[in-house]
Short mmCIF file of C-alpha atoms and ligand atoms in Angstrom, two decimals:
data_model
loop_
_atom_site.label_atom_id
_atom_site.label_comp_id
_atom_site.label_asym_id
_atom_site.label_seq_id
_atom_site.Cartn_x
_atom_site.Cartn_y
_atom_site.Cartn_z
CA MET Q 1 116.87 130.68 77.21
CA ALA Q 2 114.59 129.47 79.90
CA THR Q 3 116.08 126.64 82.07
CA VAL Q 4 114.27 124.24 84.45
CA ASN Q 5 114.88 123.97 88.06
CA GLU Q 6 117.24 121.19 87.90
CA ASN Q 7 116.42 120.27 91.62
CA PHE Q 8 113.28 118.65 90.37
CA LEU Q 9 115.51 116.23 88.10
CA LYS Q 10 117.12 114.91 91.19
CA LEU Q 11 113.93 113.66 92.65
CA GLN Q 12 113.95 109.81 92.95
CA SER Q 13 110.88 108.35 91.34
CA ASN Q 14 108.74 107.19 93.98
CA TYR Q 15 107.39 103.91 92.31
CA LEU Q 16 105.89 102.40 95.49
CA PHE Q 17 102.30 102.73 94.89
CA ALA Q 18 102.71 102.32 91.13
CA ASP Q 19 104.82 99.14 91.71
CA ILE Q 20 102.03 97.85 94.02
CA ALA Q 21 99.30 98.38 91.69
CA ARG Q 22 101.37 96.80 88.90
CA LYS Q 23 102.06 93.68 90.90
CA VAL Q 24 98.51 93.42 92.10
CA SER Q 25 97.13 93.76 88.49
CA ALA Q 26 99.60 91.23 87.22
CA TYR Q 27 98.51 88.82 89.85
CA LYS Q 28 94.88 89.43 89.15
CA ALA Q 29 95.25 88.65 85.37
CA GLU Q 30 96.74 85.31 86.21
CA HIS Q 31 94.29 84.57 88.79
CA PRO Q 32 91.12 86.41 87.74
CA ASP Q 33 89.02 84.77 90.70
CA ALA Q 34 91.36 85.65 93.53
CA PRO Q 35 89.26 87.65 96.21
CA ILE Q 36 91.72 90.37 96.65
CA ILE Q 37 91.56 92.58 99.86
CA ARG Q 38 93.30 95.83 99.80
CA LEU Q 39 94.71 96.83 103.30
CA GLY Q 40 97.38 98.98 101.73
CA ILE Q 41 95.15 102.01 101.13
CA GLY Q 42 96.06 105.13 102.89
CA ASP Q 43 92.73 106.79 102.19
CA VAL Q 44 89.62 106.68 104.30
CA THR Q 45 86.53 104.87 103.26
CA ARG Q 46 83.64 106.03 105.53
CA PRO Q 47 81.49 108.72 104.20
CA LEU Q 48 81.53 112.54 105.63
CA PRO Q 49 79.64 112.86 108.84
CA PRO Q 50 75.99 114.10 108.49
CA ALA Q 51 76.76 117.43 110.37
CA VAL Q 52 79.52 118.10 107.75
CA ILE Q 53 77.02 117.29 104.79
CA GLN Q 54 74.36 119.68 106.42
CA ALA Q 55 76.93 122.41 106.79
CA LEU Q 56 77.97 121.79 103.09
CA HIS Q 57 74.34 122.10 101.95
CA GLN Q 58 73.78 125.20 103.97
CA ALA Q 59 76.73 126.94 102.90
CA THR Q 60 76.10 126.16 99.26
CA GLU Q 61 72.56 127.56 99.52
CA GLU Q 62 74.25 130.85 100.63
CA MET Q 63 76.46 130.98 97.66
CA ALA Q 64 73.03 131.05 95.69
CA HIS Q 65 71.91 134.45 96.92
CA ALA Q 66 73.42 137.73 96.51
CA ASP Q 67 73.09 138.75 99.95
CA THR Q 68 74.78 135.75 101.38
CA PHE Q 69 77.07 134.99 98.63
CA ARG Q 70 80.87 135.06 99.44
CA GLY Q 71 83.82 135.71 97.12
CA TYR Q 72 87.47 135.89 98.06
CA GLY Q 73 87.84 135.05 101.77
CA PRO Q 74 90.67 135.73 104.00
CA GLU Q 75 93.89 133.94 102.75
CA HIS Q 76 94.43 132.57 106.25
CA GLY Q 77 90.82 131.39 106.72
CA TYR Q 78 87.58 132.62 108.00
CA GLU Q 79 87.51 133.85 111.69
CA PHE Q 80 84.62 131.41 112.52
CA LEU Q 81 86.77 128.53 111.77
CA ARG Q 82 90.05 129.75 113.40
CA GLN Q 83 88.11 130.50 116.50
CA ALA Q 84 86.61 127.02 116.59
CA ILE Q 85 90.09 125.49 116.22
CA VAL Q 86 91.58 127.67 118.90
CA GLU Q 87 88.67 126.69 121.31
CA GLY Q 88 88.13 123.08 120.16
CA ASP Q 89 91.59 121.75 119.64
CA PHE Q 90 93.78 123.63 121.89
CA ALA Q 91 92.12 125.44 124.85
CA PRO Q 92 90.94 122.14 126.20
CA ARG Q 93 94.60 120.84 126.30
CA GLY Q 94 95.88 123.96 128.23
CA VAL Q 95 97.28 125.55 125.00
CA GLN Q 96 96.38 129.14 124.43
CA LEU Q 97 96.73 130.37 120.78
CA ASP Q 98 95.42 133.52 119.20
CA THR Q 99 93.31 133.07 116.05
CA ASP Q 100 96.13 134.84 113.86
CA GLU Q 101 98.34 132.00 114.72
CA ILE Q 102 96.17 129.64 112.75
CA PHE Q 103 96.44 129.48 109.04
CA VAL Q 104 93.69 127.44 107.46
CA ASN Q 105 94.70 125.70 104.19
CA ASP Q 106 93.68 122.91 101.67
CA GLY Q 107 95.25 120.09 103.62
CA ALA Q 108 98.45 119.31 105.35
CA LYS Q 109 100.31 118.10 102.35
CA SER Q 110 100.36 121.60 100.88
CA ASP Q 111 101.73 123.26 103.91
CA THR Q 112 104.27 120.64 104.91
CA GLY Q 113 105.50 120.88 101.49
CA ASN Q 114 105.33 124.80 101.21
CA PHE Q 115 106.54 125.83 104.58
CA GLY Q 116 110.17 125.56 103.45
CA ASP Q 117 109.61 128.43 101.06
CA ILE Q 118 110.21 130.81 104.09
CA LEU Q 119 113.35 128.90 105.49
CA GLY Q 120 116.86 129.35 104.50
CA GLY Q 121 118.01 127.32 101.51
CA ASP Q 122 121.08 126.15 103.22
CA ASN Q 123 119.33 124.72 106.24
CA THR Q 124 120.22 121.02 107.02
CA ILE Q 125 117.33 118.64 107.39
CA CYS Q 126 116.55 115.75 109.88
CA VAL Q 127 113.81 113.06 109.38
CA THR Q 128 112.76 110.09 111.25
CA ASP Q 129 113.13 107.02 109.08
CA PRO Q 130 110.68 105.53 107.74
CA ILE Q 131 108.63 108.53 106.90
CA TYR Q 132 105.96 110.23 104.83
CA PRO Q 133 107.90 111.21 101.62
CA VAL Q 134 106.75 114.72 101.14
CA TYR Q 135 109.26 115.96 103.88
CA ILE Q 136 112.11 114.84 101.84
CA ASP Q 137 110.91 115.40 98.43
CA SER Q 138 109.89 119.05 99.03
CA ASN Q 139 113.31 119.59 100.41
CA VAL Q 140 114.92 117.91 97.20
CA MET Q 141 112.94 120.43 95.05
CA ALA Q 142 114.11 123.39 97.27
CA GLY Q 143 117.79 122.17 96.77
CA ARG Q 144 118.39 121.42 100.43
CA ALA Q 145 118.83 117.70 100.21
CA GLY Q 146 122.24 117.48 98.69
CA ASN Q 147 122.96 114.22 96.53
CA PHE Q 148 121.43 110.84 96.62
CA ASP Q 149 123.86 108.13 97.28
CA GLY Q 150 121.55 105.22 96.49
CA GLN Q 151 120.22 104.95 100.05
CA GLY Q 152 119.67 108.45 101.32
CA TRP Q 153 120.44 112.26 100.69
CA SER Q 154 123.68 113.72 101.73
CA ARG Q 155 122.35 116.65 103.57
CA ILE Q 156 119.59 114.82 105.19
CA THR Q 157 120.06 113.29 108.64
CA TYR Q 158 117.99 110.16 109.12
CA CYS Q 159 117.12 109.08 112.42
CA PRO Q 160 116.06 105.42 112.26
CA CYS Q 161 112.86 104.03 114.02
CA THR Q 162 112.65 100.21 114.31
CA ALA Q 163 111.61 97.73 116.78
CA GLU Q 164 115.34 97.67 118.21
CA ASN Q 165 114.75 101.14 119.57
CA ASP Q 166 111.19 100.62 120.17
CA PHE Q 167 110.61 103.26 117.36
CA VAL Q 168 112.03 106.02 119.44
CA PRO Q 169 114.43 108.01 117.30
CA GLU Q 170 117.67 109.23 118.82
CA LEU Q 171 118.54 112.88 118.64
CA PRO Q 172 120.88 113.60 115.82
CA ALA Q 173 124.42 113.68 116.63
CA HIS Q 174 125.29 116.82 115.02
CA PRO Q 175 122.97 120.16 115.15
CA THR Q 176 120.35 120.04 112.28
CA ASP Q 177 118.21 123.15 111.39
CA MET Q 178 114.86 121.74 110.21
CA ILE Q 179 113.40 118.65 112.08
CA TYR Q 180 110.37 116.92 110.69
CA LEU Q 181 108.30 114.81 113.25
CA CYS Q 182 105.17 113.03 112.50
CA TYR Q 183 103.41 111.75 115.56
CA PRO Q 184 101.12 109.48 115.75
CA ASN Q 185 103.42 108.47 113.00
CA ASN Q 186 102.72 107.43 109.47
CA PRO Q 187 103.75 104.71 108.64
CA THR Q 188 104.73 102.97 111.73
CA GLY Q 189 101.63 103.91 113.68
CA THR Q 190 103.68 104.57 116.88
CA THR Q 191 103.68 107.63 119.16
CA LEU Q 192 106.18 109.60 121.29
CA SER Q 193 105.88 110.05 124.93
CA ARG Q 194 105.87 113.64 126.53
CA ALA Q 195 109.38 112.88 127.85
CA GLU Q 196 110.57 111.98 124.46
CA LEU Q 197 108.83 115.17 122.90
CA GLU Q 198 110.44 117.24 125.67
CA LYS Q 199 113.88 116.16 124.39
CA TRP Q 200 113.16 117.36 120.86
CA VAL Q 201 112.04 120.69 122.13
CA ALA Q 202 114.98 121.05 124.33
CA TYR Q 203 117.22 120.15 121.42
CA ALA Q 204 115.55 122.55 119.09
CA LEU Q 205 115.81 125.45 121.59
CA GLN Q 206 119.42 124.81 122.21
CA HIS Q 207 120.42 124.62 118.47
CA HIS Q 208 117.99 127.15 117.21
CA SER Q 209 116.39 124.53 115.04
CA ILE Q 210 112.72 124.49 113.98
CA LEU Q 211 110.59 121.65 114.54
CA LEU Q 212 107.96 120.79 111.73
CA TYR Q 213 105.46 118.90 113.66
CA ASP Q 214 102.75 116.79 111.57
CA ALA Q 215 100.04 116.13 113.80
CA ALA Q 216 97.72 114.65 110.92
CA TYR Q 217 96.59 111.61 113.07
CA GLU Q 218 96.26 113.42 116.53
CA ALA Q 219 92.53 112.50 116.56
CA TYR Q 220 93.41 108.73 116.59
CA ILE Q 221 95.39 108.97 119.95
CA THR Q 222 93.57 106.75 122.51
CA ARG Q 223 96.05 106.83 125.60
CA PRO Q 224 95.45 109.70 127.69
CA GLU Q 225 99.17 110.26 128.47
CA ILE Q 226 100.32 110.79 124.83
CA PRO Q 227 100.26 114.63 123.81
CA HIS Q 228 98.07 115.61 120.99
CA SER Q 229 100.01 118.68 120.17
CA ILE Q 230 103.72 119.66 120.47
CA TYR Q 231 102.52 122.89 122.21
CA GLU Q 232 101.71 120.74 125.18
CA ILE Q 233 105.51 120.79 125.70
CA PRO Q 234 106.63 124.10 127.40
CA GLY Q 235 108.92 125.89 125.09
CA ALA Q 236 107.45 124.57 121.91
CA LYS Q 237 105.89 127.83 120.72
CA GLN Q 238 109.35 129.20 120.45
CA CYS Q 239 110.63 126.44 118.32
CA ALA Q 240 107.78 124.50 116.33
CA VAL Q 241 105.02 124.78 113.82
CA GLU Q 242 102.26 122.18 113.71
CA PHE Q 243 100.47 120.83 110.79
CA HIS Q 244 96.89 119.55 111.17
CA SER Q 245 94.47 118.05 108.55
CA TYR Q 246 90.85 117.05 108.52
CA SER Q 247 91.58 114.29 106.02
CA LYS Q 248 91.99 111.46 108.30
CA THR Q 249 90.21 112.95 111.21
CA ALA Q 250 86.75 113.57 109.48
CA GLY Q 251 87.05 111.99 106.08
CA PHE Q 252 88.15 115.05 104.22
CA THR Q 253 90.60 113.57 101.79
CA GLY Q 254 88.38 114.68 98.91
CA LEU Q 255 86.92 117.81 100.35
CA ARG Q 256 90.56 119.27 101.41
CA CYS Q 257 91.00 121.31 104.45
CA GLY Q 258 93.52 121.52 107.29
CA TYR Q 259 95.56 124.22 109.10
CA THR Q 260 98.87 125.25 110.06
CA VAL Q 261 99.93 126.87 113.66
CA VAL Q 262 102.65 129.25 113.50
CA PRO Q 263 102.99 130.74 116.90
CA LYS Q 264 104.00 134.57 117.04
CA GLN Q 265 106.76 133.62 119.53
CA LEU Q 266 108.51 131.60 116.90
CA VAL Q 267 111.49 133.46 115.49
CA VAL Q 268 114.22 132.23 113.01
CA ARG Q 269 117.42 134.10 112.40
CA THR Q 270 118.98 135.81 109.22
CA ALA Q 271 122.40 134.62 108.38
CA SER Q 272 123.42 137.70 110.13
CA GLY Q 273 121.72 136.70 113.45
CA GLU Q 274 118.74 139.12 113.12
CA GLU Q 275 115.37 137.57 114.45
CA VAL Q 276 112.54 137.30 112.26
CA GLN Q 277 108.89 136.33 113.21
CA LEU Q 278 107.76 133.31 111.17
CA ASN Q 279 104.10 134.19 111.47
CA ARG Q 280 104.34 137.34 109.76
CA LEU Q 281 106.47 135.79 106.99
CA TRP Q 282 104.29 132.84 106.55
CA ASN Q 283 101.18 135.34 106.40
CA ARG Q 284 103.16 137.19 103.67
CA ARG Q 285 103.78 134.01 101.67
CA GLN Q 286 100.16 132.72 102.03
CA CYS Q 287 98.73 136.21 100.97
CA THR Q 288 100.85 136.08 97.82
CA LYS Q 289 100.66 132.41 96.82
CA PHE Q 290 97.41 131.27 98.26
CA ASN Q 291 93.85 132.50 97.90
CA GLY Q 292 92.34 130.47 100.83
CA THR Q 293 90.22 127.40 101.06
CA ALA Q 294 86.57 127.37 99.60
CA TYR Q 295 83.91 129.00 102.06
CA ILE Q 296 81.73 125.94 101.98
CA VAL Q 297 84.68 123.59 102.84
CA GLN Q 298 85.48 125.89 105.85
CA ARG Q 299 81.84 125.78 107.01
CA ALA Q 300 82.03 122.09 106.66
CA ALA Q 301 85.16 121.93 108.75
CA ALA Q 302 83.66 124.12 111.50
CA ALA Q 303 80.75 121.66 111.82
CA ILE Q 304 83.25 119.12 113.01
CA TYR Q 305 83.43 121.23 116.27
CA THR Q 306 79.77 121.24 117.00
CA GLU Q 307 78.40 118.59 119.31
CA GLU Q 308 76.82 116.38 116.91
CA GLY Q 309 79.78 116.81 114.59
CA ARG Q 310 82.27 115.80 117.33
CA SER Q 311 80.21 112.84 118.29
CA GLN Q 312 79.93 111.56 114.55
CA VAL Q 313 83.72 112.00 113.95
CA ARG Q 314 84.23 109.89 117.20
CA GLU Q 315 82.16 107.43 115.73
CA THR Q 316 84.01 106.92 112.61
CA ILE Q 317 87.42 107.16 114.28
CA GLY Q 318 85.98 104.34 116.50
CA TYR Q 319 85.11 102.38 113.53
CA TYR Q 320 88.67 102.37 112.13
CA MET Q 321 90.09 101.79 115.49
CA GLU Q 322 88.06 98.80 116.14
CA ASN Q 323 89.38 97.44 112.66
CA ALA Q 324 92.86 98.11 114.06
CA ARG Q 325 92.25 96.27 117.23
CA LEU Q 326 90.63 93.27 115.45
CA MET Q 327 93.77 93.22 113.05
CA ARG Q 328 96.32 93.70 115.81
CA GLU Q 329 94.75 90.64 117.72
CA ALA Q 330 94.76 88.40 114.73
CA LEU Q 331 98.28 89.25 113.58
CA THR Q 332 99.62 88.57 117.02
CA ALA Q 333 97.70 85.50 117.31
CA ALA Q 334 99.23 84.56 113.95
CA GLY Q 335 102.61 84.76 115.47
CA LEU Q 336 103.69 88.16 113.96
CA GLN Q 337 105.16 91.09 115.65
CA VAL Q 338 102.83 94.11 115.36
CA TYR Q 339 103.49 97.58 116.26
CA GLY Q 340 101.05 100.66 116.07
CA GLY Q 341 97.42 100.36 115.78
CA VAL Q 342 96.66 101.68 119.19
CA ASP Q 343 96.96 105.58 118.71
CA ALA Q 344 96.89 105.39 114.92
CA PRO Q 345 95.11 103.71 112.14
CA TYR Q 346 98.32 102.00 110.89
CA LEU Q 347 99.68 98.57 111.87
CA TRP Q 348 103.39 98.12 111.27
CA VAL Q 349 104.21 94.40 111.00
CA ARG Q 350 107.62 92.80 111.15
CA THR Q 351 108.09 90.28 108.22
CA PRO Q 352 108.62 86.81 109.50
CA ASP Q 353 111.68 84.57 108.81
CA GLY Q 354 113.85 87.66 107.87
CA LEU Q 355 111.96 88.07 104.65
CA GLY Q 356 112.35 91.32 102.88
CA SER Q 357 109.42 93.77 102.64
CA TRP Q 358 108.90 93.00 99.08
CA GLU Q 359 108.97 89.19 99.67
CA PHE Q 360 106.51 89.44 102.52
CA PHE Q 361 104.11 91.66 100.44
CA GLU Q 362 104.34 88.79 97.58
CA LYS Q 363 103.51 86.19 100.17
CA LEU Q 364 100.61 87.83 101.61
CA LEU Q 365 99.21 88.58 98.06
CA THR Q 366 99.91 85.17 96.56
CA GLU Q 367 98.98 83.06 99.71
CA ILE Q 368 95.87 84.95 101.24
CA HIS Q 369 95.27 87.61 98.46
CA VAL Q 370 95.70 90.65 100.90
CA VAL Q 371 97.45 93.65 99.67
CA SER Q 372 99.85 95.58 101.93
CA THR Q 373 102.38 98.11 101.61
CA PRO Q 374 106.12 97.37 101.78
CA GLY Q 375 107.86 99.23 104.62
CA VAL Q 376 111.04 99.81 102.60
CA GLY Q 377 108.85 102.28 100.41
CA PHE Q 378 108.97 104.77 103.27
CA GLY Q 379 112.70 104.68 103.74
CA PRO Q 380 115.61 102.35 104.40
CA ALA Q 381 114.71 101.77 107.99
CA GLY Q 382 111.32 100.34 106.79
CA GLU Q 383 113.13 97.25 105.29
CA GLY Q 384 111.75 94.15 107.10
CA TYR Q 385 108.38 95.50 107.59
CA ILE Q 386 105.01 95.96 105.99
CA ARG Q 387 102.26 98.53 106.64
CA LEU Q 388 98.51 97.47 106.74
CA THR Q 389 96.01 100.27 107.27
CA ALA Q 390 92.91 100.06 109.26
CA PHE Q 391 90.74 102.30 106.90
CA GLY Q 392 89.02 99.40 105.09
CA GLU Q 393 85.57 97.96 105.48
CA ARG Q 394 84.94 95.87 108.53
CA ALA Q 395 83.95 92.95 106.63
CA ASP Q 396 87.11 93.11 104.63
CA CYS Q 397 89.34 93.43 107.55
CA ILE Q 398 87.55 90.46 109.21
CA GLU Q 399 88.01 88.34 106.18
CA ALA Q 400 91.57 89.01 105.77
CA MET Q 401 92.35 88.20 109.25
CA ARG Q 402 90.36 84.92 109.11
CA ARG Q 403 92.60 83.99 106.00
CA LEU Q 404 95.59 84.82 108.06
CA GLY Q 405 94.41 82.78 110.95
CA GLN Q 406 94.00 79.67 108.58
CA GLY Q 407 97.63 79.53 108.41
CA LEU Q 408 100.11 81.33 106.05
CA PHE Q 409 103.60 80.31 107.08
C1 PLP S 501 97.55 111.90 105.01
C2 PLP S 501 98.71 112.63 105.56
C3 PLP S 501 98.52 114.01 105.68
C4 PLP S 501 97.37 114.78 105.24
O1 PLP S 501 97.38 115.29 104.05
P1 PLP S 501 96.20 116.05 103.38
O2 PLP S 501 96.88 117.01 102.37
O3 PLP S 501 95.66 117.03 104.63
O4 PLP S 501 95.11 115.33 102.95
C5 PLP S 501 99.61 114.76 106.35
N1 PLP S 501 100.59 114.22 106.94
C6 PLP S 501 100.63 112.78 106.97
C7 PLP S 501 101.86 112.09 107.38
C8 PLP S 501 99.64 112.06 106.08
O5 PLP S 501 99.75 110.57 106.35
#
């Protein structure tokens, strides 16, 4: 008799976006003329940069001729892209990496979810709260999360990030093995300083923990003192892997490409204390379960590192960050407490008058026809907040903020 992996049955259904969609369509059905503006979306809206489109066309043409056609590529990515990554994303920040420490993938969701494959099934987990749900759910699937008590999982340590601690998580009181950090953060839009990151690296080195560092929003950092990579912190190569994505950086949410950095210095122990190089293990895992990202997509990603690609990407990010600035200003002027939106395309807004996340969501929907995301959907510490994204059209952001300015509360 075949049985199922019952860990999957433990997963809590994440109804967040389905619930939002249902509430919005119910409201629309009753108020068909309501001019609804969606600022809840976590997807980009600007088209791919021209340099990327040109690279796609060119690579597609290569695929049409026998002498330039490409079949299976290297599982860990083409050397031209790994080289561009090492030279473009790390060398300028003083981080020296070898190309074989870069693993090109089809996006950061895959690898943040898959990386646990090569780590022990008994490892304890630590996450900041609120958080991107993939880190928790992938560990539930792997059987590491323990049991759900209605709020959280018994074998997961939650480090709350709220206005009260200025969104700076405290180190876990007990040693934990696998620590997920995402900075700039989704959903709060906040960052950690170099000094704070140093604490996490020191903690990980002391306890032989591994940091799983998600840098998907690295390109949105504007303040020069904020690190873009965990490897800017000395010692991080011995304790951290880092996930990158071209999705939010360059509009690749539909094209699919990212990469994971697994330094050769990073070792993790067997139960009997023997050291194992994770780079070697991850390479083995990828060669077995992954056959690489499309050649044309890797050519498209490499185009981001050309001079024109870079400036086009900067322009798109500038567009979103101008949205963020306008929104921050208007929300603050409306008397709301706003966090994020400076080094990230997310604004994390405290609900006024002690309203719950869902109550404020309803108020914004029914009074000014703006769709947000209730913060509690990202974890218990998200209660009392909503998330707005700066990924919308400029005109929509302006109109939504105009309505907010006309008085809501
Ligand atoms: C969007 C996002 C990603 C990127 O996902 P892709 O699979 O690369 O599209 C990764 N981490 C976080 C926190 C995100 O919000």
